[in-house]
XYZ file of C-alpha atoms in Angstrom:
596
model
C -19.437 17.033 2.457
C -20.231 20.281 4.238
C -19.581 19.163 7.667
C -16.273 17.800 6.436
C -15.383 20.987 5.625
C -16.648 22.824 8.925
C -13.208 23.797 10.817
C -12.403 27.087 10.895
C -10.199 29.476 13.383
C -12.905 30.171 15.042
C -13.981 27.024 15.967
C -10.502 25.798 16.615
C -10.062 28.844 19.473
C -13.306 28.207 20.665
C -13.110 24.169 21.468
C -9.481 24.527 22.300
C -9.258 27.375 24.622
C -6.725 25.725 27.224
C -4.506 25.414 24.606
C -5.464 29.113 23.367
C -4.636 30.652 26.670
C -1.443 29.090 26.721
C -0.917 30.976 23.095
C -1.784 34.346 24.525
C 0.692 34.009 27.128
C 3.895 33.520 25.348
C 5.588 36.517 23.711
C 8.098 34.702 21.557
C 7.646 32.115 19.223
C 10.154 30.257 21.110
C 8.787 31.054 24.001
C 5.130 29.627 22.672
C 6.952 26.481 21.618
C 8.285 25.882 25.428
C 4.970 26.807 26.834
C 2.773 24.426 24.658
C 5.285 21.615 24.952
C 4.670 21.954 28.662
C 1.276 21.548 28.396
C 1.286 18.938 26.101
C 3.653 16.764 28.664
C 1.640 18.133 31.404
C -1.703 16.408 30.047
C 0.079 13.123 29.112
C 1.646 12.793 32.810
C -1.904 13.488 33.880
C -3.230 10.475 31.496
C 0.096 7.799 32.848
C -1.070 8.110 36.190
C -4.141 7.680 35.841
C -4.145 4.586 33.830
C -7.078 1.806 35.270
C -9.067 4.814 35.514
C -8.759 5.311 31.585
C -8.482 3.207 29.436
C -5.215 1.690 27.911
C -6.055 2.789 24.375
C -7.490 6.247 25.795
C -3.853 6.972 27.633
C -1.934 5.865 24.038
C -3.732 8.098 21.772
C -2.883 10.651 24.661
C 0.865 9.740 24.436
C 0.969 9.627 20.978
C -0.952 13.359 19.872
C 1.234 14.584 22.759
C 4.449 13.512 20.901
C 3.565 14.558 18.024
C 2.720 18.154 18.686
C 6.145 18.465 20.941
C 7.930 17.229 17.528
C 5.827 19.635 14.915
C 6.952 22.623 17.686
C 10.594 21.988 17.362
C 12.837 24.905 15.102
C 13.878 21.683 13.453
C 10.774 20.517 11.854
C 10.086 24.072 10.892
C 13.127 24.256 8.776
C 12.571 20.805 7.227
C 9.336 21.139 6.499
C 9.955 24.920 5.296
C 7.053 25.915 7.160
C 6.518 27.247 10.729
C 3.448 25.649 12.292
C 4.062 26.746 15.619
C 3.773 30.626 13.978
C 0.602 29.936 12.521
C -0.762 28.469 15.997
C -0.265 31.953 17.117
C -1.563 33.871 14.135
C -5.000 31.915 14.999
C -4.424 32.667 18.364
C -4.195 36.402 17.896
C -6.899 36.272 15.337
C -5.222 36.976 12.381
C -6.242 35.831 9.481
C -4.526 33.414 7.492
C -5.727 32.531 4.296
C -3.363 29.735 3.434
C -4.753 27.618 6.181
C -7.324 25.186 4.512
C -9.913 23.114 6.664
C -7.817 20.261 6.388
C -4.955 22.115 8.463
C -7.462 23.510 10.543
C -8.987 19.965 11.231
C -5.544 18.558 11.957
C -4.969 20.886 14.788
C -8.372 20.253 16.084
C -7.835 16.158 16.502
C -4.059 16.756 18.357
C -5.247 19.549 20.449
C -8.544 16.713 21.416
C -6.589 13.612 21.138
C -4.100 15.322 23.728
C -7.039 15.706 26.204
C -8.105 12.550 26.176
C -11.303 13.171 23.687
C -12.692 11.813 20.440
C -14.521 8.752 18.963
C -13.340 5.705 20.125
C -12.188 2.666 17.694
C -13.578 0.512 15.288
C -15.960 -1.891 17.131
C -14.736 -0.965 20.956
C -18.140 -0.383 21.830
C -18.795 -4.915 21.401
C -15.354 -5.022 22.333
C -14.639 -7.659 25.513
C -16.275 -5.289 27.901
C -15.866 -5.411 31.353
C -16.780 -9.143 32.893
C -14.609 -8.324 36.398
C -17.695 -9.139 38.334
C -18.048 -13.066 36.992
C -15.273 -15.718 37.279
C -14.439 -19.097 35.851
C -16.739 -20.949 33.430
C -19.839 -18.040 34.141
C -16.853 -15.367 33.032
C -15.315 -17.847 30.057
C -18.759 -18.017 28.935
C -19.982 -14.430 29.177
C -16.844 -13.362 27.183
C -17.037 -16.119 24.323
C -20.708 -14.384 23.858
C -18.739 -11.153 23.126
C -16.288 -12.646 21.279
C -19.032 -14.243 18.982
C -20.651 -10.947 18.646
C -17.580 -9.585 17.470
C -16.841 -11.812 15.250
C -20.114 -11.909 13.279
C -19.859 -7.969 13.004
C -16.314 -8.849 11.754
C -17.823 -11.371 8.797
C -20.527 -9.006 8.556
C -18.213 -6.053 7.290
C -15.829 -8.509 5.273
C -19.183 -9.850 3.328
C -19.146 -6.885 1.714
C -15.982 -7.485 -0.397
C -17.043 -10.353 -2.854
C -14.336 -12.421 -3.427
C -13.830 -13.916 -7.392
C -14.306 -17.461 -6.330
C -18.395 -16.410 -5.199
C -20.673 -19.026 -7.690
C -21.806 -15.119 -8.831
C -18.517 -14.110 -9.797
C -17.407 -17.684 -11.698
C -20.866 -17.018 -13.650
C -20.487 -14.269 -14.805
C -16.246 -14.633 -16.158
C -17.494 -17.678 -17.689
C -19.536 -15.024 -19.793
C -17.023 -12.458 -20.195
C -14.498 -15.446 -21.406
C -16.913 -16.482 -24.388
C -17.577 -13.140 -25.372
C -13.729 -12.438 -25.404
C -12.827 -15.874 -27.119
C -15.791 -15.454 -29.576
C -14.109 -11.737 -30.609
C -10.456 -13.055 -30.873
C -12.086 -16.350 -32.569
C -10.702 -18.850 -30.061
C -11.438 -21.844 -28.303
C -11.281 -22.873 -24.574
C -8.074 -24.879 -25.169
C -6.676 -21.552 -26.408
C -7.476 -19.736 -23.500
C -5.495 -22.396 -21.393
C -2.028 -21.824 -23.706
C -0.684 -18.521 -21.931
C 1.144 -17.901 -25.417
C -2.068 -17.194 -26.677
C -3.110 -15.258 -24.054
C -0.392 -12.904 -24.727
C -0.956 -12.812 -28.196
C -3.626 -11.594 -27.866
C -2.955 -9.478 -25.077
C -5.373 -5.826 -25.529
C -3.462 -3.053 -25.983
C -5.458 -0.243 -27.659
C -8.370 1.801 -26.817
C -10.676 0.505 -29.354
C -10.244 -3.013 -28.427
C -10.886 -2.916 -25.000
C -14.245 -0.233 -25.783
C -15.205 -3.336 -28.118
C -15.070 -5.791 -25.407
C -15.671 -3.874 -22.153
C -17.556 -0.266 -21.305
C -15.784 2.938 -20.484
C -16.186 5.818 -18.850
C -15.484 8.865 -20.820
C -12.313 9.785 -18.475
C -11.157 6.318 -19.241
C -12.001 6.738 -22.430
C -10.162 10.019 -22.899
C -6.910 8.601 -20.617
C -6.040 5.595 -22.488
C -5.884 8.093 -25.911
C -3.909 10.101 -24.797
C -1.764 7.269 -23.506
C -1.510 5.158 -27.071
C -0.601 8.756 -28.732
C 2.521 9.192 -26.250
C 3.330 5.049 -26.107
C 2.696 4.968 -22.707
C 3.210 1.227 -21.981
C -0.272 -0.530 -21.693
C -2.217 -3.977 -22.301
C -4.110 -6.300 -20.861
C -4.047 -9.859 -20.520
C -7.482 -11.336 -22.082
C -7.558 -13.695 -18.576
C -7.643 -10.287 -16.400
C -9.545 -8.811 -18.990
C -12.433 -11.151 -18.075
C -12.558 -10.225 -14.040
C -13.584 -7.141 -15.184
C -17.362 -6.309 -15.037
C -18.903 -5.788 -18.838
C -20.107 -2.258 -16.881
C -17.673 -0.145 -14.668
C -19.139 0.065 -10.869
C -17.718 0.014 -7.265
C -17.217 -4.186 -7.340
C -14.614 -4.329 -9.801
C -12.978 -1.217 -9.612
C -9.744 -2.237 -7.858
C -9.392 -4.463 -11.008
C -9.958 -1.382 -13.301
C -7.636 0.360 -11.241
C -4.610 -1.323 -11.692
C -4.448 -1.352 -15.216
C -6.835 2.241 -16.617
C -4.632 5.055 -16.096
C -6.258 8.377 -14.866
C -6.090 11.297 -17.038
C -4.183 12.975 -14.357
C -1.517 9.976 -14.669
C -1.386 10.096 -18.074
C -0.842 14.036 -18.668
C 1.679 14.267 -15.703
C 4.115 11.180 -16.790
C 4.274 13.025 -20.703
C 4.869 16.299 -18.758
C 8.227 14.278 -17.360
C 10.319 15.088 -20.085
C 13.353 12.481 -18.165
C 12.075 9.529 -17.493
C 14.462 8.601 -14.732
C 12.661 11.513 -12.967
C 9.724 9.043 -12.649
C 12.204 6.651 -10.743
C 10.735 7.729 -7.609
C 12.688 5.067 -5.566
C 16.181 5.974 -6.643
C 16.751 2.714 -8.116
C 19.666 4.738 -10.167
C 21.487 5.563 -7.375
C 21.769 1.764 -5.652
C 22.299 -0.174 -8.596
C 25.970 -1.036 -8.431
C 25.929 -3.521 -11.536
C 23.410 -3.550 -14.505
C 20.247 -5.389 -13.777
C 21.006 -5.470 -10.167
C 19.737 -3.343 -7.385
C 20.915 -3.671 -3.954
C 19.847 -1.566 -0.807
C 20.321 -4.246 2.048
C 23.425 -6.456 3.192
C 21.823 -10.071 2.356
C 19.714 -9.722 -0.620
C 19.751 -7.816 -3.748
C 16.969 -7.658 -6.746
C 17.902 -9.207 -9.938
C 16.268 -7.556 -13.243
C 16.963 -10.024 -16.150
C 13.476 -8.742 -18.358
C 12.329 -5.251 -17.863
C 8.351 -5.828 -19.200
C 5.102 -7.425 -17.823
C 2.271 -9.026 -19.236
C 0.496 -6.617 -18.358
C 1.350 -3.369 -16.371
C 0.105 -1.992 -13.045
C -0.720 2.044 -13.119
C 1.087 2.557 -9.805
C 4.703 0.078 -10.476
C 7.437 1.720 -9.010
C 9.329 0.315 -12.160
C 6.636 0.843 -15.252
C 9.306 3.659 -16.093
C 11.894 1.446 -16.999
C 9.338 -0.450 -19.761
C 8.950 0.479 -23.250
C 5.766 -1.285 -23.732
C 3.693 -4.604 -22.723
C 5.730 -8.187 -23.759
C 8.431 -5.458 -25.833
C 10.926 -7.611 -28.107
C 13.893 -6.514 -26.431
C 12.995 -6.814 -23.016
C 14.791 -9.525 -22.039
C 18.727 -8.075 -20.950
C 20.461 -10.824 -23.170
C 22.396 -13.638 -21.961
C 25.912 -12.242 -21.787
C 24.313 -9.525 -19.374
C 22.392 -11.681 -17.323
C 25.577 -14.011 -16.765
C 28.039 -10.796 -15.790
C 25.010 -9.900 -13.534
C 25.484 -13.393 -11.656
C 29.061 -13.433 -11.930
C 28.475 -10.238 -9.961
C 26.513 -12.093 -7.397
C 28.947 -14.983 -7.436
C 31.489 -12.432 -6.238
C 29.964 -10.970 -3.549
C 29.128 -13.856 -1.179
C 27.169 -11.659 1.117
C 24.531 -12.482 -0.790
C 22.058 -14.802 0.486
C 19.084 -14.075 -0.955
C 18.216 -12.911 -4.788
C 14.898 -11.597 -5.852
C 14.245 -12.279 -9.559
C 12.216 -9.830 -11.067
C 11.851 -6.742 -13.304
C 9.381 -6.725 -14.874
C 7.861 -10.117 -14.660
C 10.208 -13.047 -14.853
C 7.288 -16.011 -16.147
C 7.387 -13.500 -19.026
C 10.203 -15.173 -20.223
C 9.928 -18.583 -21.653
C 10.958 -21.813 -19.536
C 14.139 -22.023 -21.076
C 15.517 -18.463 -20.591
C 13.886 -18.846 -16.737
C 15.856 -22.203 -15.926
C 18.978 -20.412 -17.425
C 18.989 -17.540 -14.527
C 17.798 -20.125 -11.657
C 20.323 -22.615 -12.737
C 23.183 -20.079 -12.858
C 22.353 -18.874 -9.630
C 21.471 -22.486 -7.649
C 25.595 -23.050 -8.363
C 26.543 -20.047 -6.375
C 26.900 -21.598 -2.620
C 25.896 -18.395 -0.817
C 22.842 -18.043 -2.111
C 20.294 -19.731 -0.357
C 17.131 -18.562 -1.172
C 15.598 -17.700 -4.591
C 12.519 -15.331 -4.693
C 10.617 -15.213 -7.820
C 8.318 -11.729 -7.949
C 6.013 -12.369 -10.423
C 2.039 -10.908 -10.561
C 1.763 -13.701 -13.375
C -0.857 -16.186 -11.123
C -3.032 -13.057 -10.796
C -2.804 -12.110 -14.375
C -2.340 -15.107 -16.363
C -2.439 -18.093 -14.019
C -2.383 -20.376 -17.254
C 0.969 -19.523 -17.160
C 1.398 -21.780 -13.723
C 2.175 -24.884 -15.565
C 3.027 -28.357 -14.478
C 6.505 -27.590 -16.635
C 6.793 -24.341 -15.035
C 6.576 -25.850 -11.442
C 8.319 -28.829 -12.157
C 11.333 -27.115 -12.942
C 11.025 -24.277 -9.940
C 10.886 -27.158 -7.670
C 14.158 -28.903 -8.926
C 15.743 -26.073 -7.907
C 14.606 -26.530 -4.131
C 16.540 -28.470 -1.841
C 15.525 -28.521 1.689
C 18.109 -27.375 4.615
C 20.012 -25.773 1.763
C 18.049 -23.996 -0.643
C 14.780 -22.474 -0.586
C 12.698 -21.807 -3.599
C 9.648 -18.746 -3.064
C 7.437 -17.059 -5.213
C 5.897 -13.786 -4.471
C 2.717 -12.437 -5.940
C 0.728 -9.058 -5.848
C -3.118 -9.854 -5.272
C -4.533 -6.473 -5.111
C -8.167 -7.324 -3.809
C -10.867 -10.278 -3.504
C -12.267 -9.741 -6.807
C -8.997 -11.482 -7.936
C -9.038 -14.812 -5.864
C -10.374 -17.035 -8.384
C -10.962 -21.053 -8.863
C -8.203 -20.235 -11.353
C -5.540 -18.157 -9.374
C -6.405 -20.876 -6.183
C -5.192 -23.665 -8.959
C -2.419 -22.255 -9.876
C -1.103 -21.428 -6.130
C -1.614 -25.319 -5.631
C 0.403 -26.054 -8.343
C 3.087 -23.972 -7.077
C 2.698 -25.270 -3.032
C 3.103 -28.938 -4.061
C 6.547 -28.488 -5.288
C 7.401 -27.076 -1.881
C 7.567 -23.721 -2.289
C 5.685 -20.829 -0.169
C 3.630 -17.872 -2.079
C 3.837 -14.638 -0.178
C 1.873 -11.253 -1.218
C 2.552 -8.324 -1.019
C -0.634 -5.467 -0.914
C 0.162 -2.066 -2.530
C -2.313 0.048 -0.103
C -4.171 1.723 -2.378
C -7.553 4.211 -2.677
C -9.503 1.799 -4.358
C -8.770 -0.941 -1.012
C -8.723 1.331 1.355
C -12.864 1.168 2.303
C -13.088 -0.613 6.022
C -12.226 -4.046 6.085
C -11.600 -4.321 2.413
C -7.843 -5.568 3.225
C -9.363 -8.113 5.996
C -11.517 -9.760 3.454
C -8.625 -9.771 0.757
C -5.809 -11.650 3.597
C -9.282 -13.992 4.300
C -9.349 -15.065 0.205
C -5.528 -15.502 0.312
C -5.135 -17.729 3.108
C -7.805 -19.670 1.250
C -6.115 -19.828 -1.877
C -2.941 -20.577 -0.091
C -1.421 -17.371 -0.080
C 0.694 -15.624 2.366
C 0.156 -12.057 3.384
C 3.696 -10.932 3.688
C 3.634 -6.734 3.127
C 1.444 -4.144 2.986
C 3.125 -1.485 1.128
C 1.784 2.223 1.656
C 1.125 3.241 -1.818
C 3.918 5.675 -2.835
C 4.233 9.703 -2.986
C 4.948 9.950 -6.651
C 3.291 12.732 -8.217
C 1.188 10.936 -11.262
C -0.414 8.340 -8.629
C -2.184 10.764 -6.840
C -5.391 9.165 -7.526
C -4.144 6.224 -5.840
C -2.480 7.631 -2.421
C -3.522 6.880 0.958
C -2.427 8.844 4.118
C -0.213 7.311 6.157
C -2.468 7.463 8.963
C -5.316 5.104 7.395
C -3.091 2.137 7.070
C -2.248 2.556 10.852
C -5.875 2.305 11.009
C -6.294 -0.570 9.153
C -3.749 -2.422 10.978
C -4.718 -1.408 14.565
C -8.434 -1.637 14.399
C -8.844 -4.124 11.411
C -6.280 -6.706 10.679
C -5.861 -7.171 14.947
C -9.481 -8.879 14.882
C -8.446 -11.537 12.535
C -6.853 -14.730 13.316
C -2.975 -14.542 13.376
C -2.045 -16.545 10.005
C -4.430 -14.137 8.174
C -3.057 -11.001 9.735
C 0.814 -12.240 9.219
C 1.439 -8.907 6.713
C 3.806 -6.095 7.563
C 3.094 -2.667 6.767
C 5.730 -0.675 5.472
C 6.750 2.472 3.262
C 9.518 2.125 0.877
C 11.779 4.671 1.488
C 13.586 5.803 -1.791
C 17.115 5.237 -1.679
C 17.083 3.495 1.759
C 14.601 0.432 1.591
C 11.655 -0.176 3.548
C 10.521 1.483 6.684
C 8.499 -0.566 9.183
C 5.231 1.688 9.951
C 4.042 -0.139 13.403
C 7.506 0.944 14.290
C 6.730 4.989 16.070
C 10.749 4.873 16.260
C 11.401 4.661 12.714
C 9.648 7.884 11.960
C 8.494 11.535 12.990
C 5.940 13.818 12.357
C 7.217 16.811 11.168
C 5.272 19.416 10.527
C 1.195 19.978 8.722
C 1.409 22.111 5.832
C -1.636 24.599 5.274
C -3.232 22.276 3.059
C -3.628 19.037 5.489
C -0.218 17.587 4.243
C 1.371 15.788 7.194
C 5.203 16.213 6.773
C 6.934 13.128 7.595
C 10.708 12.506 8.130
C 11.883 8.711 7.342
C 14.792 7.549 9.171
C 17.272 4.625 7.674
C 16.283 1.114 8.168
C 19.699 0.797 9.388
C 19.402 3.359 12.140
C 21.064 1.782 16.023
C 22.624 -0.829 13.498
C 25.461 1.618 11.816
C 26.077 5.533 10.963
C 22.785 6.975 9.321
C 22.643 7.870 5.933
C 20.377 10.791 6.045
C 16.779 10.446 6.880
C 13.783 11.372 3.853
C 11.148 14.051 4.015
C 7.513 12.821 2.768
C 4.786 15.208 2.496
C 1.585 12.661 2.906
C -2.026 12.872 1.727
C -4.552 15.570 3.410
C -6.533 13.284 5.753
C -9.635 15.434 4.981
C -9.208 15.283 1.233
C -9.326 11.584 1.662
C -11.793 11.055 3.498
C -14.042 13.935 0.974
C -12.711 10.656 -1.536
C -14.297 8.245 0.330
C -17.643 10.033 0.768
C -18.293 10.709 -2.992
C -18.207 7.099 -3.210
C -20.734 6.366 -0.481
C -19.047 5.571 2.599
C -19.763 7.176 5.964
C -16.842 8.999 6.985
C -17.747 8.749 10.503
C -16.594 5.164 10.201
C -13.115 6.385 9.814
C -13.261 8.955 12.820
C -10.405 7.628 14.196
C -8.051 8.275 11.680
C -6.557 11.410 12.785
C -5.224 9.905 16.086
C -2.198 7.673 14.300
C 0.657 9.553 13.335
């Protein structure tokens, strides 16, 4: 943890003294900002033409650190970000002191100042990486390479073994135990375990009954009081219930994750005395009917029943939902049918996203209502279903259920998709791979979509997940950076490390596994396509590591912007200070700092 925390002016003037003289030179702050951004250029003219000599990846890390120091010098990002970076680069340089800077500001400045000369660890397995074979040719060079390609490939496996996946004869074992210990508490039998009604009858929703049937950890403990007192929304299927290890560790505690809530969670939702505060997307402002929410020309999100079987910590919607399976969650039929009418009215619409909440919440009948309502509208021709529902109660994935989804589908004129939200390997069971098949043999594709998370984030871990889910017939469709609100801080991810996953991780696996897009979901705008270096700039780093990002619309070149977001991101240090208190070796993630 130490040498994590080892950057300090001194070192940074020290190890960067080209860039230091440069700082001593300039006299005005605008001056310092022309000189630097001449340097910067200088160095990455110096790294195009000498490309062959370096290598490709070497010259793009120089490109990149380059263009992002020219942007954090601009007058522009200092009045964005409401800091002036380029005035604390000369504070250091003069040796002032400047207590506000943090190591994690400090350590950002080292890596652009390195990156932009060409230095630092190189990427994730580079070293086994198709090295040179210039000096064989035809079969002697094939064969020479395939022996690299094999040894990369069994590092590959080697890293992904470490995930577990739910489907291991370890992992069936021992949720065959946890499901008789919960059946023999709620007094069932294995046919009631199949009947989803029972499973959300019996659906755990207080702190004593889950401490009866699983252990806690005193923060857990302490969280999910709190929580009941102040009716945060909260329960848990008895199905998901039994993925969870009897004892907490490190192999189930994505699972735990998604459905504990931190104390810090807890305490800063019931300081948010509006709840529409907590609608950190600005689904307010692009709702222009009830129940509908619309932010792009062909598709819109339809909302007919605002609760879940079980709620996820980190939903973007959980503040819409009074509690888990609430009475009066479903919107009622005259407001579902003025919803549609809605639709029907607007024939832009192509595409409609059913979900809320979680649609298989309702019962068959209520479902085929909305579907059949919206099959007669001619210009829709695809009808999403976004439902977490295989993952948390795939019992609910009935012949009935399917049957009736797949009358729905008629091929060269209407498609029929479901989209799911398999958070990690732990959850691809015999049961969830059932239920998909179910699902697939009525014709219709199942797409995920990852929320990017802490508790995924370890090397690899998102390989081995898209691995289980092509497997279990899944999709990977997005990767969603986990969102900047406030009470999921816990849960955040920079930026920067799922760049890294998708450069250095996901491009080693075959294509159909690595399919996913990653993307943040701008508030009020829609998603933002992160392999994309056009769709966004760095801004700024704040003293305490935050990288300030500014979002531009997804409809940017297409028609006149409307206004671009500011993001302050997670400190890269503080992350990876995360990851070491839970055993991983940072230096794994050296890299990082390099993708902006």
């Amino acid at each position: 943890m130490e040498e994590l925390r080892n950057y300090t002016q001194e070192r940074l003037r020290s190890e960067h003294s080209l860039f230091f003289a440069v700082v001593r030179q300039a006299e005005e702050l605008d001056d310092l900002r022309f000189r630097l951004s001449g340097l910067a250029l200088h160095l990455e003219a110096d790294a195009t033409q000498e490309i062959g000599r370096k290598s490709a990846n070497l010259v793009a890390r120089i490109q990149d650190c380059s263009r992002a120091l020219r942007n954090i010098l601009k007058e522009r990002s200092d009045r964005l970000a409401g800091f002036s970076l380029v005035r604390a680069i000369r504070d250091i340089g003069a040796g002032r002191r400047r207590g506000d800077l943090t190591p994690a500001f400090l350590a950002e400045l080292h890596h652009i100042f390195l990156g932009i000369q060409g230095k630092g660890p190189i990427r994730a397995l580079d070293d086994i990486h198709l090295s040179s074979v210039e000096h064989l040719h035809g079969r002697e060079a094939a064969i020479a390479r395939s022996a690299q390609l094999d040894e990369l490939r069994l590092e590959v496996d080697r890293r992904i073994a470490g995930f577990a996946p739910g489907f291991t004869v370890e992992a069936v074992a021992e949720r065959a135990r946890n499901r008789e210990r919960i059946l023999a508490h709620f007094g069932g039998s294995p046919a009631d375990w199949q009947d989803w009604r029972w499973q959300i009858k019996h659906i755990v929703r207080s702190r004593r009954k889950l401490g009866e049937l699983i252990e806690l950890t005193e923060e857990q403990e302490e969280a999910l009081k709190l929580a009941r007192k102040n009716r945060l929304p909260f329960g848990i299927t008895p199905y998901y219930l039994s993925l969870m290890d009897r004892e907490p560790g490190r192999r189930d505690a994505a699972i735990r994750a998604q459905v504990l809530p931190t104390l810090d969670y807890v305490e800063k939702v019931i300081a948010t005395s509006d709840s529409s505060s907590l609608d950190f997307m600005g689904e307010e402002d692009t709702s222009p009917f009830e129940l509908i929410t619309r932010r792009y020309p062909a598709i819109l999100i339809l909302k007919p029943f605002n609760t879940c079987p079980q709620i996820c910590i980190y939903c973007q919607r959980n503040w819409e939902i009074d509690d888990v399976m609430a009475v009066s969650a479903y919107a009622g039929r005259d407001k579902v049918n003025a919803a549609i009418d809605w639709i029907r009215d607007h024939p832009a619409i192509h595409e409609v996203l059913v979900t809320g909440g979680d649609p298989l919440g309702m019962s068959d009948a209520t479902l085929d209502h909305v579907l059949s309502r919206l099959a007669a509208i001619d210009s829709v021709e695809r009808i999403r279903i976004g439902t977490r529902t295989p993952v948390t109660m795939p019992m609910r994935i009935t012949d009935r259920l399917v049957a009736m989804l797949g009358r729905y589908r008629r091929p060269g004129r209407r498609e029929i998709a479901v989209t799911t939200h398999v958070q990690h390997p732990y959850e691809v069971t015999p049961e969830l791979t059932a239920a998909v098949d179910r699902i697939r043999r009525q014709g219709i594709g199942v797409y995920n979509q990852l929320v990017y998370t802490f508790f995924v984030s370890r090397r690899f871990e998102a390989s081995a997940l898209r691995r289980c889910l092509r497997l279990a017939g899944i999709d990977p469709y997005y990767t969603f950076n986990t969102k900047g609100k406030d009470e999921t801080n816990a849960f955040r991810v920079p930026i920067a490390r799922l760049l890294q996953e998708q450069m250095e991780e996901a491009r080693l696996l075959p294509g159909l596994e690595r399919t996913d897009e990653a993307v943040f979901n701008v508030p009020r705008q829609g998603k933002n396509y992160l392999k994309s270096k056009g769709h966004r700039d760095l801004l700024s780093i704040l003293p305490d590591g935050s990288r300030v990002y500014e979002f531009h619309p997804w409809e940017r070149g297409i028609s006149r912007s409307t206004g671009t977001y500011v993001y302050h991101d997670v400190p890269i240090l503080d992350y990876l200070a995360r990851l070491e208190l839970i055993g991983e070796d940072v230096a794994d993630y050296d890299t990082i700092w390099f993708y902006y």
